[in-house]
């Protein structure tokens, strides 16, 4: 096998599988995924043919935001296992020839973190308080928040504390849930601490780090009001002087992190979660002395429309090419509605992230057909790709989770108007005809932390294995061909279709073409030697609607 671990700059064209740990596989029977479950299921990932895994946060956490509220960056939550389990996992991942990326959350800690507890206990003016962003309130008796910033999950971004002596105190900033106080990145101790945390994990052999909210660490001096600006992750960063998103000063922090990563024999790598406006802004995070890659959310949010997709592919490649960084391509993750469901409805003109951007009931057959074509399109593009667990099974968004089971803080913070992200976080189905579909070990009684739909019995790994028409076999074959084809992975592409055509055709050297048909009618294929792979059956040599094909000269 062409082991990913033997290649340099492996990250330039890696296929990286996102493990949302609490929903991947449960090893101890408590209904929540854990490291033991992941270890047991590693052969699935090795067999799928991915190069690396990215694991969502596994640290001790009260789980107010699925573990993105970290109480200790150097340990593992007992829900998931122990540090020894993490080390064993890492060794096994490496044994399979794969790499491991972990998730670091530097914008905020949990309120349960020792630093925040000390900040509360040690009172005004203490060094402990300097590590967070405390400010006096406005208005009579400081009863109003210090400014108009909004939490991404809804409501004000400020919460008022009570001092140890019982008197009303200042407010602290939390761009996310109140249980996630923002750190003060102007404080040298905060900077030193995170470089030390990086070393802690890199020393153990972790190959890379995904940086949560990379665009949010630095806030504008004086914390000015947003005014008419939007605080949302997406809209926020269109201007360069947004008070808390995508500020220029953030880059200096990541240059320091790069220096840490480069001290290792095989340099460790970074991928930024940075929601920025234009691709040129994203490219600033991946300049040669900074981070290696960043998620391409513009691609993720693009509707299933040929002109929009072509435009985002071109703008991504051009902006990232300017700084010699590879593009990443991502269709789904744990924060957005699964793409089978996004593509299952009439497609809007503008960006498409949540199902509320869409109208009408889902046609899941249509969504699945498009998702299959999207997989071939995505895996043929130059650069690296991220797969979100379950997309290889064709899982759809679970849109009807009972309200009393919803766990995403968005649900309550939005006043029960936004159901949040639980629908894409439902535990994976592995085998069998009824829930928990092998997610938990046989005989365990605990319910899965979110209920699985009965209909997933046809989408289990066992049901799809060996079925040539399944999503799983399509992904396996696509990843096998991608490894074998010299044209695929890092590099460039050349369009062969017209910009306004409903057929996307691009060429990659040597001798490879990807064709995707977005029209209602079957399309003739360009001249070719062999069909390497198709996302659905061809009809009399023609490419049906919403179908993609890989051709060899
Ligand atoms: C981005 C993560 O992907 C998301 O799940 C989390 O809620 C926020 N960052 C806050 O950490």
Coordinates of C-alpha atoms and ligand atoms in Angstrom, one line a residue:
X1 CA 0.0 0.0 0.0
X2 CA 1.2 3.5 -0.7
X3 CA 1.3 4.5 2.9
X4 CA 0.4 8.1 3.6
X5 CA 3.1 8.1 6.3
X6 CA 5.9 7.6 3.9
X7 CA 5.1 10.7 1.8
X8 CA 6.2 14.2 2.6
X9 CA 3.7 17.1 2.5
X10 CA 1.1 14.4 2.8
X11 CA -1.4 17.0 3.8
X12 CA -1.4 18.6 0.3
X13 CA -3.6 15.9 -1.1
X14 CA -4.8 13.8 1.9
X15 CA -8.3 12.5 2.3
X16 CA -9.2 13.2 5.9
X17 CA -12.1 11.5 7.7
X18 CA -13.8 13.5 10.4
X19 CA -14.7 11.4 13.5
X20 CA -17.3 13.1 15.6
X21 CA -16.3 10.9 18.5
X22 CA -19.6 10.8 20.5
X23 CA -21.4 9.4 17.5
X24 CA -18.9 7.2 15.8
X25 CA -18.9 4.0 17.9
X26 CA -19.5 3.1 21.5
X27 CA -17.1 0.7 23.1
X28 CA -18.4 0.6 26.7
X29 CA -22.1 0.4 26.2
X30 CA -23.2 3.8 27.6
X31 CA -24.7 5.0 24.3
X32 CA -22.0 7.5 23.6
X33 CA -19.1 7.0 21.2
X34 CA -15.7 6.7 22.7
X35 CA -12.0 5.9 21.9
X36 CA -12.5 2.1 22.5
X37 CA -15.3 2.1 20.0
X38 CA -13.2 4.0 17.5
X39 CA -10.3 1.6 18.0
X40 CA -12.6 -1.3 17.3
X41 CA -13.8 0.2 14.1
X42 CA -10.5 1.4 12.7
X43 CA -10.5 -1.4 10.1
X44 CA -13.5 0.3 8.5
X45 CA -11.5 3.5 8.0
X46 CA -8.4 1.7 6.8
X47 CA -10.6 -0.3 4.4
X48 CA -12.3 2.9 3.2
X49 CA -8.8 4.1 2.2
X50 CA -8.6 7.5 4.0
X51 CA -5.2 9.0 4.8
X52 CA -5.9 10.6 8.1
X53 CA -8.5 11.0 10.8
X54 CA -9.6 14.3 12.5
X55 CA -11.2 13.7 15.9
X56 CA -13.4 16.3 17.5
X57 CA -12.5 17.3 21.0
X58 CA -12.0 14.5 23.5
X59 CA -10.9 16.5 26.5
X60 CA -12.6 16.6 29.9
X61 CA -15.7 18.8 29.4
X62 CA -19.1 19.4 30.9
X63 CA -20.3 18.9 27.3
X64 CA -22.3 22.1 27.1
X65 CA -21.3 22.3 23.5
X66 CA -20.4 18.7 22.6
X67 CA -16.9 19.0 24.1
X68 CA -16.0 22.4 22.5
X69 CA -16.1 23.6 26.1
X70 CA -12.8 22.3 27.3
X71 CA -12.0 22.0 31.0
X72 CA -8.5 20.5 30.6
X73 CA -6.5 20.5 27.4
X74 CA -4.1 17.8 28.5
X75 CA -6.4 15.0 29.4
X76 CA -9.3 12.9 28.0
X77 CA -12.9 13.0 29.3
X78 CA -13.8 9.7 31.1
X79 CA -16.8 9.5 28.8
X80 CA -14.3 8.9 25.9
X81 CA -11.5 7.0 27.7
X82 CA -8.1 7.8 29.2
X83 CA -4.8 9.2 28.0
X84 CA -3.5 5.7 27.6
X85 CA -6.5 4.9 25.4
X86 CA -5.6 7.9 23.3
X87 CA -2.0 6.8 23.0
X88 CA -3.1 3.3 22.0
X89 CA -5.4 4.7 19.4
X90 CA -2.7 6.9 18.0
X91 CA -0.3 3.9 17.7
X92 CA -3.0 1.9 16.0
X93 CA -3.9 4.6 13.6
X94 CA -0.2 4.9 12.6
X95 CA -0.1 1.1 12.4
X96 CA -2.8 1.3 9.7
X97 CA -0.7 3.8 7.8
X98 CA -3.0 6.7 8.7
X99 CA -2.4 9.9 10.5
X100 CA -4.2 11.5 13.4
X101 CA -5.4 15.2 13.7
X102 CA -6.9 16.4 17.0
X103 CA -9.0 19.4 17.7
X104 CA -7.7 22.4 19.7
X105 CA -10.2 25.0 21.0
X106 CA -8.2 28.2 21.7
X107 CA -10.9 30.9 21.5
X108 CA -12.6 29.8 24.7
X109 CA -12.4 27.4 27.6
X110 CA -15.1 25.8 29.6
X111 CA -16.3 27.7 32.7
X112 CA -15.2 24.4 34.4
X113 CA -11.5 25.1 33.4
X114 CA -9.3 25.8 36.4
X115 CA -8.3 29.1 34.9
X116 CA -11.9 30.3 34.8
X117 CA -12.6 29.1 38.3
X118 CA -9.6 31.0 39.5
X119 CA -10.7 34.1 37.6
X120 CA -14.0 34.0 39.5
X121 CA -12.4 33.3 42.9
X122 CA -9.5 35.7 42.7
X123 CA -11.6 38.8 41.9
X124 CA -11.2 42.1 40.1
X125 CA -7.7 43.1 39.1
X126 CA -6.2 39.6 39.6
X127 CA -3.9 38.1 37.0
X128 CA -6.4 35.2 36.7
X129 CA -9.1 37.5 35.5
X130 CA -6.7 39.0 32.8
X131 CA -6.8 35.7 31.0
X132 CA -10.5 36.2 30.1
X133 CA -12.4 39.2 28.9
X134 CA -14.2 40.8 31.8
X135 CA -15.7 44.2 31.5
X136 CA -18.0 46.4 33.6
X137 CA -21.6 46.6 32.4
X138 CA -23.2 49.7 30.9
X139 CA -26.2 51.6 32.1
X140 CA -27.4 52.2 35.7
X141 CA -25.5 49.9 38.1
X142 CA -23.8 48.2 35.2
X143 CA -26.9 46.1 34.5
X144 CA -26.5 46.1 30.7
X145 CA -23.9 44.1 28.7
X146 CA -20.7 46.0 27.9
X147 CA -21.4 46.0 24.2
X148 CA -23.9 44.7 21.6
X149 CA -22.0 41.6 20.6
X150 CA -24.2 38.5 20.0
X151 CA -23.5 34.9 20.8
X152 CA -23.3 32.7 17.7
X153 CA -25.8 30.4 19.4
X154 CA -28.2 33.3 20.1
X155 CA -28.7 36.0 22.8
X156 CA -26.1 38.4 24.1
X157 CA -22.4 37.4 24.1
X158 CA -22.0 38.6 27.7
X159 CA -22.9 37.1 31.1
X160 CA -22.7 38.9 34.4
X161 CA -21.0 37.3 37.3
X162 CA -21.5 37.6 41.0
X163 CA -18.4 38.4 43.0
X164 CA -17.3 36.0 45.8
X165 CA -18.7 38.5 48.3
X166 CA -22.1 38.3 46.8
X167 CA -22.1 41.7 45.0
X168 CA -23.0 42.0 41.3
X169 CA -19.8 41.9 39.3
X170 CA -18.6 42.6 35.8
X171 CA -19.6 40.7 32.6
X172 CA -17.5 38.1 30.7
X173 CA -17.5 37.6 27.0
X174 CA -18.6 34.4 25.3
X175 CA -19.0 34.4 21.6
X176 CA -20.5 31.0 21.9
X177 CA -22.4 29.5 24.9
X178 CA -22.2 31.2 28.4
X179 CA -20.3 28.0 29.4
X180 CA -17.6 29.0 26.9
X181 CA -15.8 32.1 28.2
X182 CA -13.5 33.7 25.6
X183 CA -9.8 33.8 26.4
X184 CA -7.9 37.1 26.3
X185 CA -5.2 36.5 23.6
X186 CA -3.5 39.8 24.6
X187 CA -2.3 38.0 27.7
X188 CA 1.1 36.4 27.3
X189 CA 0.2 33.5 29.6
X190 CA -2.6 32.5 27.2
X191 CA -0.2 32.5 24.3
X192 CA 2.4 30.5 26.2
X193 CA -0.2 28.0 27.4
X194 CA -1.4 27.0 24.0
X195 CA 2.1 26.6 22.5
X196 CA 2.7 24.3 25.5
X197 CA -0.5 22.4 24.8
X198 CA 0.5 21.9 21.2
X199 CA 3.8 20.4 22.3
X200 CA 2.1 18.2 24.8
X201 CA 0.2 16.5 21.9
X202 CA 2.8 16.7 19.3
X203 CA 5.3 15.0 21.6
X204 CA 2.9 12.1 21.9
X205 CA 2.9 11.7 18.1
X206 CA -0.2 13.5 17.1
X207 CA 0.3 14.5 13.4
X208 CA -1.7 17.7 13.3
X209 CA -4.3 20.0 14.8
X210 CA -7.6 21.4 13.7
X211 CA -8.0 24.9 15.1
X212 CA -11.5 25.7 16.3
X213 CA -12.7 29.3 15.5
X214 CA -9.3 30.3 14.3
X215 CA -10.7 33.6 13.0
X216 CA -12.0 34.6 16.4
X217 CA -9.1 34.8 18.8
X218 CA -8.3 38.5 18.6
X219 CA -10.8 41.2 19.5
X220 CA -10.6 44.9 18.5
X221 CA -9.1 47.1 21.2
X222 CA -11.9 48.7 23.2
X223 CA -14.4 46.1 22.1
X224 CA -16.4 48.5 19.9
X225 CA -20.1 47.8 19.3
X226 CA -21.0 45.9 16.1
X227 CA -23.6 48.5 15.2
X228 CA -25.3 47.3 12.0
X229 CA -22.7 44.6 11.5
X230 CA -23.8 41.0 11.9
X231 CA -22.1 38.9 14.5
X232 CA -22.8 35.6 12.7
X233 CA -19.8 33.5 11.7
X234 CA -20.6 33.7 8.0
X235 CA -21.7 37.2 7.4
X236 CA -19.4 38.8 10.0
X237 CA -16.1 38.7 8.2
X238 CA -16.8 40.6 5.0
X239 CA -15.1 43.7 6.3
X240 CA -11.6 43.8 7.4
X241 CA -12.3 45.7 10.6
X242 CA -14.9 43.5 12.1
X243 CA -14.4 43.8 15.9
X244 CA -14.2 40.0 16.6
X245 CA -13.9 38.0 13.4
X246 CA -10.9 37.6 11.1
X247 CA -8.7 40.4 12.6
X248 CA -5.3 40.9 11.1
X249 CA -3.5 40.4 14.5
X250 CA -4.6 36.8 14.6
X251 CA -1.9 35.8 12.1
X252 CA 1.0 36.5 14.4
X253 CA -0.4 33.9 16.8
X254 CA -0.4 31.2 14.1
X255 CA 3.1 32.1 12.9
X256 CA 4.2 31.2 16.4
X257 CA 2.3 28.0 16.2
X258 CA 3.9 27.1 12.9
X259 CA 7.3 27.6 14.4
X260 CA 6.4 25.0 17.1
X261 CA 5.1 22.5 14.5
X262 CA 8.2 22.9 12.4
X263 CA 10.5 21.9 15.2
X264 CA 9.3 18.3 14.8
X265 CA 11.1 15.8 12.7
X266 CA 8.1 15.2 10.6
X267 CA 6.6 18.7 10.9
X268 CA 3.1 18.7 12.4
X269 CA 0.3 20.3 10.4
X270 CA -2.6 22.6 11.0
X271 CA -6.0 23.0 9.5
X272 CA -7.9 26.2 10.3
X273 CA -11.6 26.5 11.0
X274 CA -11.8 30.1 9.7
X275 CA -15.0 31.5 8.4
X276 CA -14.0 34.4 6.3
X277 CA -15.7 36.5 3.7
X278 CA -13.6 36.3 0.5
X279 CA -11.3 33.4 -0.4
X280 CA -8.4 35.9 -0.4
X281 CA -9.0 36.4 3.3
X282 CA -8.9 32.7 3.9
X283 CA -5.7 32.5 2.0
X284 CA -4.0 34.8 4.5
X285 CA -4.2 31.9 7.1
X286 CA -2.3 29.6 4.9
X287 CA 0.6 31.7 3.8
X288 CA 3.9 29.8 3.8
X289 CA 5.0 30.8 7.3
X290 CA 1.6 30.2 8.8
X291 CA -1.0 27.4 8.8
X292 CA -1.0 24.6 6.2
X293 CA -4.6 24.3 5.2
X294 CA -8.0 25.7 6.0
X295 CA -11.5 24.3 5.5
X296 CA -13.1 25.6 2.3
X297 CA -16.6 26.5 3.6
X298 CA -17.4 28.4 0.5
X299 CA -17.5 25.1 -1.3
X300 CA -19.5 23.5 1.4
X301 CA -22.1 26.2 1.2
X302 CA -22.4 26.3 -2.6
X303 CA -25.8 25.0 -3.9
X304 CA -25.9 22.2 -6.4
X305 CA -25.6 24.5 -9.4
X306 CA -22.9 24.2 -12.1
X307 CA -22.1 27.9 -12.4
X308 CA -21.9 28.4 -8.7
X309 CA -19.7 25.4 -8.2
X310 CA -17.4 26.3 -11.0
X311 CA -17.0 29.8 -9.7
X312 CA -16.2 28.7 -6.2
X313 CA -13.7 26.1 -7.5
X314 CA -11.9 28.8 -9.5
X315 CA -11.9 31.4 -6.8
X316 CA -10.6 28.9 -4.2
X317 CA -7.8 27.6 -6.5
X318 CA -6.8 31.1 -7.5
X319 CA -6.7 32.6 -4.0
X320 CA -4.9 29.7 -2.5
X321 CA -2.6 29.3 -5.5
X322 CA -1.3 32.8 -4.8
X323 CA 0.1 31.6 -1.5
X324 CA 1.1 28.1 -2.8
X325 CA -1.3 26.4 -0.4
X326 CA -3.5 23.4 -1.5
X327 CA -7.2 23.8 -1.5
X328 CA -9.4 21.6 0.8
X329 CA -12.8 20.4 -0.3
X330 CA -15.5 19.6 2.2
X331 CA -19.2 18.8 1.8
X332 CA -20.4 18.2 5.3
X333 CA -19.3 18.4 8.9
X334 CA -20.8 18.3 12.4
X335 CA -22.0 21.9 12.2
X336 CA -24.1 21.8 9.0
X337 CA -27.1 19.8 7.6
X338 CA -25.9 16.7 5.8
X339 CA -25.5 17.3 2.1
X340 CA -27.8 14.5 1.0
X341 CA -30.6 16.6 2.6
X342 CA -29.2 19.9 1.4
X343 CA -29.2 18.7 -2.2
X344 CA -32.6 17.0 -1.8
X345 CA -34.6 20.2 -2.5
X346 CA -34.8 22.9 -5.2
X347 CA -31.5 24.7 -4.9
X348 CA -31.3 28.4 -4.0
X349 CA -29.2 31.0 -5.8
X350 CA -27.2 31.9 -2.7
X351 CA -25.2 30.1 -0.1
X352 CA -26.7 27.0 1.4
X353 CA -25.8 25.9 4.8
X354 CA -28.9 25.2 6.8
X355 CA -32.1 23.6 5.7
X356 CA -33.9 26.8 6.6
X357 CA -32.3 28.2 3.4
X358 CA -34.4 25.7 1.5
X359 CA -38.1 25.2 0.7
X360 CA -40.2 22.1 0.3
X361 CA -40.0 18.5 1.4
X362 CA -36.8 16.5 0.9
X363 CA -36.5 14.1 -2.1
X364 CA -33.9 11.9 -0.6
X365 CA -33.4 9.8 -3.8
X366 CA -32.5 13.0 -5.6
X367 CA -30.3 14.2 -2.7
X368 CA -28.5 10.8 -2.7
X369 CA -28.0 10.8 -6.5
X370 CA -26.5 14.3 -6.3
X371 CA -24.4 13.4 -3.2
X372 CA -22.9 10.5 -5.2
X373 CA -22.0 12.8 -8.0
X374 CA -20.7 15.4 -5.6
X375 CA -18.4 12.8 -4.0
X376 CA -16.8 12.2 -7.4
X377 CA -16.6 15.9 -8.2
X378 CA -15.0 16.6 -4.8
X379 CA -12.5 13.8 -4.9
X380 CA -11.3 14.8 -8.4
X381 CA -10.5 18.4 -7.5
X382 CA -6.9 19.5 -6.8
X383 CA -5.9 19.4 -3.2
X384 CA -7.1 17.6 -0.1
X385 CA -10.6 16.5 0.9
X386 CA -12.5 16.1 4.2
X387 CA -15.2 13.4 4.6
X388 CA -17.6 13.7 7.5
X389 CA -18.5 10.4 9.2
X390 CA -21.5 8.8 7.7
X391 CA -21.3 10.5 4.3
X392 CA -19.7 7.4 3.0
X393 CA -23.0 5.6 4.0
X394 CA -25.2 8.3 2.4
X395 CA -26.7 9.3 5.7
X396 CA -29.2 12.1 5.6
X397 CA -30.0 14.8 8.1
X398 CA -32.4 13.5 10.8
X399 CA -34.9 16.3 10.7
X400 CA -37.5 15.0 13.1
X401 CA -35.5 14.4 16.4
X402 CA -38.0 14.9 19.3
X403 CA -37.6 18.4 20.7
X404 CA -37.0 17.1 24.2
X405 CA -34.0 15.2 23.1
X406 CA -32.2 18.1 21.3
X407 CA -28.9 18.9 22.9
X408 CA -27.3 21.6 20.8
X409 CA -27.2 24.8 22.8
X410 CA -28.6 26.6 19.7
X411 CA -32.0 25.1 20.4
X412 CA -32.5 26.8 23.8
X413 CA -30.4 29.9 23.1
X414 CA -32.5 30.6 20.0
X415 CA -35.7 30.5 22.0
X416 CA -36.5 27.1 20.5
X417 CA -36.6 28.5 16.9
X418 CA -33.5 26.9 15.5
X419 CA -33.2 23.2 16.0
X420 CA -29.4 23.4 15.8
X421 CA -27.0 20.8 14.6
X422 CA -28.1 17.5 16.3
X423 CA -29.6 16.2 13.1
X424 CA -26.2 15.6 11.6
X425 CA -24.7 14.2 14.8
X426 CA -26.9 11.1 15.1
X427 CA -24.8 7.9 16.0
X428 CA -23.6 5.9 13.0
X429 CA -25.4 2.7 12.0
X430 CA -23.0 -0.3 11.7
X431 CA -25.0 -3.4 11.3
X432 CA -28.3 -5.1 12.1
X433 CA -32.0 -4.3 11.5
X434 CA -32.9 -2.2 14.5
X435 CA -31.3 0.7 16.5
X436 CA -28.6 0.9 17.9
X437 CA -27.4 -0.8 14.7
X438 CA -24.2 -2.1 16.3
X439 CA -23.3 1.4 17.5
X440 CA -23.1 0.0 21.1
X441 CA -21.8 -3.4 21.9
X442 CA -24.2 -6.3 21.8
X443 CA -26.4 -6.6 24.9
X444 CA -25.9 -3.0 26.1
X445 CA -29.1 -1.4 27.3
X446 CA -28.3 2.2 27.2
X447 CA -30.0 4.3 24.5
X448 CA -27.8 6.1 22.0
X449 CA -27.4 9.7 23.0
X450 CA -29.5 10.7 20.1
X451 CA -32.0 8.2 18.6
X452 CA -31.3 6.7 15.2
X453 CA -34.1 6.5 12.5
X454 CA -35.4 2.9 11.8
X455 CA -34.9 3.6 8.2
X456 CA -31.2 3.6 8.5
X457 CA -31.2 -0.2 8.5
X458 CA -30.6 -0.1 4.8
X459 CA -27.7 2.4 5.3
X460 CA -25.6 0.3 7.8
X461 CA -22.0 -0.5 6.9
X462 CA -22.9 -4.2 6.9
X463 CA -25.9 -3.6 4.6
X464 CA -23.8 -1.6 2.1
X465 CA -20.7 -3.7 2.2
X466 CA -20.3 -5.7 -1.0
X467 CA -23.3 -4.0 -2.7
X468 CA -21.8 -2.4 -5.8
X469 CA -24.6 0.2 -6.0
X470 CA -24.1 1.4 -2.4
X471 CA -22.6 4.7 -1.3
X472 CA -20.0 2.9 0.7
X473 CA -18.7 0.9 -2.3
X474 CA -18.6 4.1 -4.4
X475 CA -16.5 5.9 -1.8
X476 CA -14.1 2.9 -1.5
X477 CA -13.7 2.7 -5.2
X478 CA -13.3 6.4 -5.6
X479 CA -10.5 6.5 -2.9
X480 CA -8.8 3.5 -4.5
X481 CA -8.8 5.1 -7.9
X482 CA -7.7 8.4 -6.4
X483 CA -4.6 6.7 -4.9
X484 CA -3.8 4.9 -8.1
X485 CA -4.3 7.8 -10.6
X486 CA -1.3 10.1 -10.8
X487 CA -3.5 12.9 -12.1
X488 CA -5.5 13.1 -8.8
X489 CA -4.6 14.8 -5.6
X490 CA -2.4 17.9 -5.6
X491 CA -2.0 19.9 -8.8
X492 CA -4.1 21.9 -11.2
X493 CA -7.2 21.5 -13.4
X494 CA -8.2 22.8 -16.8
X495 CA -11.9 23.4 -17.7
X496 CA -13.1 21.9 -21.0
X497 CA -16.8 23.0 -20.6
X498 CA -18.1 26.5 -21.3
X499 CA -18.6 28.7 -18.2
X500 CA -22.4 28.7 -18.5
X501 CA -22.7 25.0 -19.5
X502 CA -24.9 22.6 -17.4
X503 CA -22.1 20.0 -18.0
X504 CA -19.0 20.5 -16.0
X505 CA -16.0 19.0 -17.6
X506 CA -12.4 19.4 -16.4
X507 CA -9.2 17.8 -17.2
X508 CA -6.3 16.8 -15.0
X509 CA -2.9 15.7 -16.4
X510 CA -2.1 13.1 -17.2
X511 CA -5.1 11.8 -19.1
X512 CA -7.9 12.2 -16.6
X513 CA -11.3 13.9 -17.0
X514 CA -14.2 14.5 -14.6
X515 CA -17.6 15.1 -16.1
X516 CA -20.7 16.1 -14.1
X517 CA -24.2 16.5 -15.7
X518 CA -26.4 19.1 -14.0
X519 CA -29.1 19.2 -16.8
X520 CA -32.3 17.3 -16.8
X521 CA -31.3 15.4 -19.9
X522 CA -28.6 12.7 -20.4
X523 CA -25.4 14.1 -22.0
X524 CA -22.9 12.7 -24.4
X525 CA -19.5 12.0 -23.0
X526 CA -16.4 13.5 -24.5
X527 CA -14.1 11.1 -26.3
X528 CA -12.3 8.8 -23.9
X529 CA -10.5 5.5 -23.4
X530 CA -12.1 3.9 -20.3
X531 CA -14.6 4.8 -17.7
X532 CA -12.8 4.7 -14.4
X533 CA -15.8 5.2 -12.2
X534 CA -19.3 6.6 -12.5
X535 CA -21.6 7.8 -9.7
X536 CA -24.6 6.0 -11.4
X537 CA -25.3 3.8 -14.4
X538 CA -24.7 5.3 -17.8
X539 CA -27.6 5.1 -20.3
X540 CA -26.5 3.9 -23.7
X541 CA -23.1 5.5 -23.1
X542 CA -24.7 8.8 -22.1
X543 CA -24.4 10.5 -18.7
X544 CA -27.7 10.9 -16.9
X545 CA -28.8 13.9 -14.9
X546 CA -27.1 14.6 -11.6
X547 CA -24.4 12.0 -12.4
X548 CA -20.6 12.2 -12.5
X549 CA -18.0 10.2 -14.2
X550 CA -14.2 9.8 -14.2
X551 CA -12.7 9.1 -17.6
X552 CA -9.3 8.0 -18.7
X553 CA -7.9 9.0 -22.1
Ligands
LIG1 C1 -16.8 25.4 15.8 C2 -17.2 23.9 16.1 O1 -17.1 23.2 14.9 C3 -18.5 23.9 16.7 O2 -19.1 22.7 16.8 C4 -18.5 24.7 18.0 O3 -19.8 24.8 18.5 C5 -17.9 26.1 17.8 N1 -16.8 26.1 17.0 C6 -17.5 26.6 19.2 O4 -16.4 26.0 19.7

